[in-house]
mmCIF file of C-alpha atoms in Angstrom:
data_model
loop_
_atom_site.group_PDB
_atom_site.id
_atom_site.type_symbol
_atom_site.label_atom_id
_atom_site.label_comp_id
_atom_site.label_asym_id
_atom_site.label_seq_id
_atom_site.Cartn_x
_atom_site.Cartn_y
_atom_site.Cartn_z
ATOM 1 C CA UNK A 289 161.836 108.586 -7.784
ATOM 2 C CA UNK A 290 162.187 111.534 -10.149
ATOM 3 C CA UNK A 291 162.481 114.626 -7.984
ATOM 4 C CA UNK A 292 164.409 117.724 -8.869
ATOM 5 C CA UNK A 293 165.949 118.914 -5.650
ATOM 6 C CA UNK A 294 168.050 122.017 -5.032
ATOM 7 C CA UNK A 295 171.695 120.959 -5.402
ATOM 8 C CA UNK A 296 170.566 117.452 -6.447
ATOM 9 C CA UNK A 297 169.047 116.109 -9.616
ATOM 10 C CA UNK A 298 167.842 112.562 -9.185
ATOM 11 C CA UNK A 299 166.603 110.689 -12.233
ATOM 12 C CA UNK A 300 166.557 107.058 -13.336
ATOM 13 C CA UNK A 301 169.790 107.708 -15.224
ATOM 14 C CA UNK A 302 171.747 108.924 -12.208
ATOM 15 C CA UNK A 303 169.959 107.248 -9.294
ATOM 16 C CA UNK A 304 172.847 104.768 -9.065
ATOM 17 C CA UNK A 305 175.172 107.690 -8.315
ATOM 18 C CA UNK A 306 173.362 108.260 -5.009
ATOM 19 C CA UNK A 307 175.435 106.651 -2.314
ATOM 20 C CA UNK A 308 173.724 105.402 0.795
ATOM 21 C CA UNK A 309 175.588 106.141 3.996
ATOM 22 C CA UNK A 310 173.172 105.769 6.912
ATOM 23 C CA UNK A 311 173.949 108.086 9.800
ATOM 24 C CA UNK A 312 172.816 105.647 12.453
ATOM 25 C CA UNK A 313 169.094 106.360 12.376
ATOM 26 C CA UNK A 314 167.060 105.571 15.462
ATOM 27 C CA UNK A 315 165.419 102.289 14.529
ATOM 28 C CA UNK A 316 162.741 100.499 16.545
ATOM 29 C CA UNK A 317 160.768 97.320 16.039
ATOM 30 C CA UNK A 318 163.658 94.880 16.103
ATOM 31 C CA UNK A 319 166.938 94.843 14.240
ATOM 32 C CA UNK A 320 165.755 92.280 11.685
ATOM 33 C CA UNK A 321 162.545 94.099 10.802
ATOM 34 C CA UNK A 322 162.390 97.686 12.024
ATOM 35 C CA UNK A 323 158.936 99.248 12.050
ATOM 36 C CA UNK A 324 160.013 102.825 12.785
ATOM 37 C CA UNK A 325 162.983 104.903 11.673
ATOM 38 C CA UNK A 326 163.763 108.339 13.034
ATOM 39 C CA UNK A 327 166.496 110.321 11.333
ATOM 40 C CA UNK A 328 167.607 113.827 10.451
ATOM 41 C CA UNK A 329 167.818 115.602 7.132
ATOM 42 C CA UNK A 330 169.956 118.542 6.167
ATOM 43 C CA UNK A 331 171.137 120.565 3.188
ATOM 44 C CA UNK A 332 173.119 117.627 1.781
ATOM 45 C CA UNK A 333 170.316 115.119 2.348
ATOM 46 C CA UNK A 334 166.942 116.797 1.778
ATOM 47 C CA UNK A 335 163.708 115.420 3.289
ATOM 48 C CA UNK A 336 162.650 113.609 0.115
ATOM 49 C CA UNK A 337 165.892 111.620 -0.003
ATOM 50 C CA UNK A 338 165.758 110.964 3.767
ATOM 51 C CA UNK A 339 162.240 109.508 3.357
ATOM 52 C CA UNK A 340 163.397 107.127 0.639
ATOM 53 C CA UNK A 341 166.388 106.077 2.742
ATOM 54 C CA UNK A 342 164.250 105.522 5.851
ATOM 55 C CA UNK A 343 161.769 103.327 3.964
ATOM 56 C CA UNK A 344 164.735 101.425 2.522
ATOM 57 C CA UNK A 345 166.031 100.780 6.055
ATOM 58 C CA UNK A 346 162.615 99.498 7.123
ATOM 59 C CA UNK A 347 162.342 97.231 4.083
ATOM 60 C CA UNK A 348 166.026 96.214 4.181
ATOM 61 C CA UNK A 349 166.666 97.240 0.583
ATOM 62 C CA UNK A 350 169.128 99.502 -1.164
ATOM 63 C CA UNK A 351 167.512 102.942 -1.631
ATOM 64 C CA UNK A 352 168.614 103.035 -5.262
ATOM 65 C CA UNK A 353 166.612 99.847 -5.867
ATOM 66 C CA UNK A 354 163.495 101.082 -4.055
ATOM 67 C CA UNK A 355 161.425 101.944 -7.168
ATOM 68 C CA UNK A 356 161.817 98.386 -8.443
ATOM 69 C CA UNK A 357 161.728 96.588 -5.104
ATOM 70 C CA UNK A 358 158.745 98.533 -3.742
ATOM 71 C CA UNK A 359 156.923 99.137 -7.007
ATOM 72 C CA UNK A 360 156.443 102.825 -6.144
ATOM 73 C CA UNK A 361 158.341 106.074 -6.041
ATOM 74 C CA UNK A 362 157.964 108.982 -3.654
ATOM 75 C CA UNK A 363 156.918 111.045 -6.669
ATOM 76 C CA UNK A 364 153.845 108.785 -7.004
ATOM 77 C CA UNK A 365 152.579 110.279 -3.719
ATOM 78 C CA UNK A 366 154.004 113.764 -3.331
ATOM 79 C CA UNK A 367 156.056 116.257 -5.331
ATOM 80 C CA UNK A 368 159.496 115.789 -3.721
ATOM 81 C CA UNK A 369 160.772 119.207 -4.811
ATOM 82 C CA UNK A 370 157.725 120.913 -3.285
ATOM 83 C CA UNK A 371 158.088 118.892 -0.074
ATOM 84 C CA UNK A 372 161.764 119.837 0.208
ATOM 85 C CA UNK A 373 161.015 123.476 -0.516
ATOM 86 C CA UNK A 374 158.204 123.767 2.032
ATOM 87 C CA UNK A 375 160.128 122.081 4.813
ATOM 88 C CA UNK A 376 163.503 123.724 4.237
ATOM 89 C CA UNK A 377 162.400 127.219 3.206
ATOM 90 C CA UNK A 378 163.067 128.697 6.639
ATOM 91 C CA UNK A 379 161.059 131.777 5.642
ATOM 92 C CA UNK A 380 158.561 131.455 8.461
ATOM 93 C CA UNK A 381 158.537 131.926 12.213
ATOM 94 C CA UNK A 382 156.093 129.067 12.674
ATOM 95 C CA UNK A 383 156.931 125.380 12.878
ATOM 96 C CA UNK A 384 156.129 123.290 9.829
ATOM 97 C CA UNK A 385 155.109 119.652 10.206
ATOM 98 C CA UNK A 386 153.961 117.576 7.262
ATOM 99 C CA UNK A 387 152.223 114.226 7.769
ATOM 100 C CA UNK A 388 151.653 111.940 4.817
ATOM 101 C CA UNK A 389 150.918 108.322 4.107
ATOM 102 C CA UNK A 390 152.438 106.201 1.364
ATOM 103 C CA UNK A 391 150.662 103.010 0.382
ATOM 104 C CA UNK A 392 151.653 100.080 -1.788
ATOM 105 C CA UNK A 393 151.621 96.565 -0.376
ATOM 106 C CA UNK A 394 152.555 98.304 2.879
ATOM 107 C CA UNK A 395 151.614 101.576 4.492
ATOM 108 C CA UNK A 396 154.077 104.117 5.872
ATOM 109 C CA UNK A 397 153.251 107.049 8.105
ATOM 110 C CA UNK A 398 155.712 109.888 7.563
ATOM 111 C CA UNK A 399 156.224 112.980 9.705
ATOM 112 C CA UNK A 400 158.599 115.657 8.454
ATOM 113 C CA UNK A 401 159.430 118.682 10.607
ATOM 114 C CA UNK A 402 161.299 121.815 9.600
ATOM 115 C CA UNK A 403 163.583 121.193 12.578
ATOM 116 C CA UNK A 404 165.369 118.562 10.489
ATOM 117 C CA UNK A 405 163.614 115.635 12.148
ATOM 118 C CA UNK A 406 161.926 112.908 10.138
ATOM 119 C CA UNK A 407 160.043 109.811 11.328
ATOM 120 C CA UNK A 408 158.884 106.999 9.052
ATOM 121 C CA UNK A 409 156.786 104.210 10.520
ATOM 122 C CA UNK A 410 155.479 101.085 8.836
ATOM 123 C CA UNK A 411 151.853 100.984 9.927
ATOM 124 C CA UNK A 412 150.361 97.918 8.249
#
């Protein structure tokens, strides 16, 4: 995960500085192995970081360890800075929804809305 995000710079050197404080996401699929996480993002936690955190909840791993534990980064699939910019720009009267799929040994369906809502579902 190597995105440059407004107000955040996340690199391998400072990824450990990112603290994970879940805000009680809506989790379904069982408490031991959730299949779906719905959460919110905001100015302090942009969509790209919320996606990483949601996948970490599903996989029961620390988000800072996700590149090693999952063998992928979000940057492998989408430009996190561009994603954050598109979704949080607020320069449009229309609603923005972005759907994407991340694949490694698992597959995740991700829906990001400019309303601050984010849903990540393990689909394999």
